[in-house]
Amino acid sequence: MSQDHPLLQRACDILKAGHVVGMPTETVYGLAGDGTNDQAVTQIYTLKGRPSFNPLIFHVNSLEMAQQFAHFSKEALRVAHYFWETNPGPLTLVLPRNEKSAASLLACAGLDTIAIRRPHHPLAMELMTRFGKPLVAPSANISNQLSPTQAADVEKDFPGLYVLDGGACTVGLESTIVGMTHDTPIILRHGGVLAQQIEALLGQPVEHYTHDNIIAPGMMKKHYAPRKPLRIDVDEPDVDEDLLGFGQNYPHAFSNLSPKGCVTEAASNFFAFMRQMDGSPKPKIAVAPIPHEGLGIAINDRLLRAVS
Ligand code: TXA
Ligand code: MG
């Protein structure tokens, strides 16, 4: 899509007027608004039905833009350079907020930290370059429900919303969130960038959040849930369950996240297939075991929250 594409300009005009649009990213679609405008932020919380104590991620088109809104330690700079530029991956950093910046406090839920991510979808990048300011964008779904990985999913949840159609999301699961406000980085949400990659880059271990070290109010809630009851790690479904398979052992599954057993393929199919399962004939969903490796860690994290 070229720089002067009319759809892109229309999205930009809507944002400038303080309203919100559906924005494609490589992970999932976002419900995007001006990160410096409390009114736009309020619309996002209201449309999603999201509690306002759960802060939003600020999306930027460059490290320079990010540095206006957050303080980067030497380590944070290394991580950002690497995963935002050298070897792009879906990574959100939680950093000390620059208190002099114009970031909406509402979007930060009043915390003295700020979550920042540089997406890698060309349309998102062009939109931010054109808009010139960070866009806050939670996943474009009604709060706690399944995330959207194509424009039609967003249009279903938010009829009448202007959605910039960037095709199906390639990664399919939300970004990895890493807290870098203390000496030791901490994984706050699993995603496409793995803990081991960050450890290898920094040469130091990273921590993982537990029930005891929650630092964002939104971290433990039930999330990513289909409407139907869900059971996980199932090999043999009950008669009232449709099975979502993984790998070659499930010829009778309703559908299969990756018949060849690839966790990356499974991640990119995950939310779209879960939405299909919500519309399948049987009243309950069962999901086959997914290996806890690579993106399988992030898939299992989403499944655990869905059953919580
Ligand atoms: O891939 C993604 O990250 C997608 C796309 C649209 O960019 N966005 C996304 O946003 O998943 P959302 O709102 O669904 O999830 C944001 C998470 C929430 O769990 C929130 O609690 C956490 O980020 N968060 C935001 N600000 C934070 C902060 N200052 N400290 C800790 N966690 C924060
Ligand atoms: Mg979400």
Tab-separated table of C-alpha atoms and ligand atoms in Angstrom, residues 25 27-31 48 50 54-57 59 92 94 107-108 111 113-115 117 137-141 173-175 177 188-189 215-219 223-224, ligand 1:
chain	number	residue	atom	x	y	z
A	25	THR	CA	-0.174	-5.640	13.380
A	27	THR	CA	0.550	-10.219	16.175
A	28	VAL	CA	-3.180	-9.399	16.374
A	29	TYR	CA	-5.373	-6.479	15.267
A	30	GLY	CA	-5.408	-3.494	17.635
A	31	LEU	CA	-8.082	-0.953	18.534
A	48	LYS	CA	-13.813	-2.829	24.717
A	50	ARG	CA	-12.062	-2.874	29.587
A	54	ASN	CA	-5.606	-2.167	33.014
A	55	PRO	CA	-3.040	-0.067	31.098
A	56	LEU	CA	-2.536	-0.014	27.306
A	57	ILE	CA	0.513	-0.557	25.089
A	59	HIS	CA	2.857	1.606	19.669
A	92	THR	CA	6.754	-4.922	24.236
A	94	VAL	CA	7.690	-1.958	30.172
A	107	ALA	CA	-3.676	4.872	29.137
A	108	CYS	CA	-0.910	4.174	31.698
A	111	LEU	CA	1.450	3.868	36.796
A	113	THR	CA	5.809	2.859	33.987
A	114	ILE	CA	4.816	2.673	30.321
A	115	ALA	CA	4.485	-0.298	27.939
A	117	ARG	CA	6.094	-1.716	21.358
A	137	ALA	CA	-3.812	-0.193	20.906
A	138	PRO	CA	-5.148	-3.090	22.928
A	139	SER	CA	-6.226	-6.162	21.008
A	140	ALA	CA	-9.378	-5.248	19.075
A	141	ASN	CA	-11.806	-7.572	20.847
A	173	LEU	CA	-0.503	-14.281	19.307
A	174	GLU	CA	0.104	-11.054	21.249
A	175	SER	CA	3.600	-9.669	21.769
A	177	ILE	CA	5.927	-8.304	27.327
A	188	LEU	CA	5.173	-10.473	31.985
A	189	ARG	CA	3.494	-12.197	29.045
A	215	ILE	CA	3.068	-5.748	38.359
A	216	ALA	CA	0.163	-5.006	36.027
A	217	PRO	CA	-3.414	-5.166	37.214
A	218	GLY	CA	-4.486	-6.937	34.016
A	219	MET	CA	-2.079	-9.827	34.278
A	223	HIS	CA	-8.588	-13.749	29.391
A	224	TYR	CA	-8.588	-14.947	25.796
B	1	TXA	O1	0.634	-7.857	20.364
B	1	TXA	C1	0.169	-7.020	21.150
B	1	TXA	O2	0.804	-6.638	22.152
B	1	TXA	C2	-1.235	-6.478	20.856
B	1	TXA	C3	-1.165	-5.675	19.539
B	1	TXA	C4	-2.461	-4.990	19.205
B	1	TXA	O3	-0.113	-4.763	19.607
B	1	TXA	N1	-1.716	-5.652	21.930
B	1	TXA	C5	-2.150	-6.179	23.101
B	1	TXA	O4	-2.674	-5.258	24.007
B	1	TXA	O5	-2.096	-7.368	23.360
B	1	TXA	P1	-3.561	-5.671	25.256
B	1	TXA	O6	-4.114	-4.390	25.775
B	1	TXA	O7	-4.515	-6.725	24.872
B	1	TXA	O8	-2.531	-6.201	26.295
B	1	TXA	C6	-1.638	-5.302	26.917
B	1	TXA	C7	-1.043	-5.882	28.173
B	1	TXA	C8	-2.044	-5.946	29.307
B	1	TXA	O9	-1.959	-7.218	29.929
B	1	TXA	C9	-1.560	-4.852	30.267
B	1	TXA	O10	-1.832	-5.165	31.601
B	1	TXA	C10	-0.066	-4.823	29.976
B	1	TXA	O11	0.003	-5.003	28.587
B	1	TXA	N2	0.528	-3.512	30.319
B	1	TXA	C11	0.301	-2.312	29.760
B	1	TXA	N3	0.989	-1.341	30.404
B	1	TXA	C12	1.697	-1.948	31.375
B	1	TXA	C13	2.596	-1.498	32.384
B	1	TXA	N4	2.921	-0.211	32.531
B	1	TXA	N5	3.121	-2.418	33.199
B	1	TXA	C14	2.833	-3.738	33.063
B	1	TXA	N6	1.973	-4.224	32.136
B	1	TXA	C15	1.406	-3.343	31.306
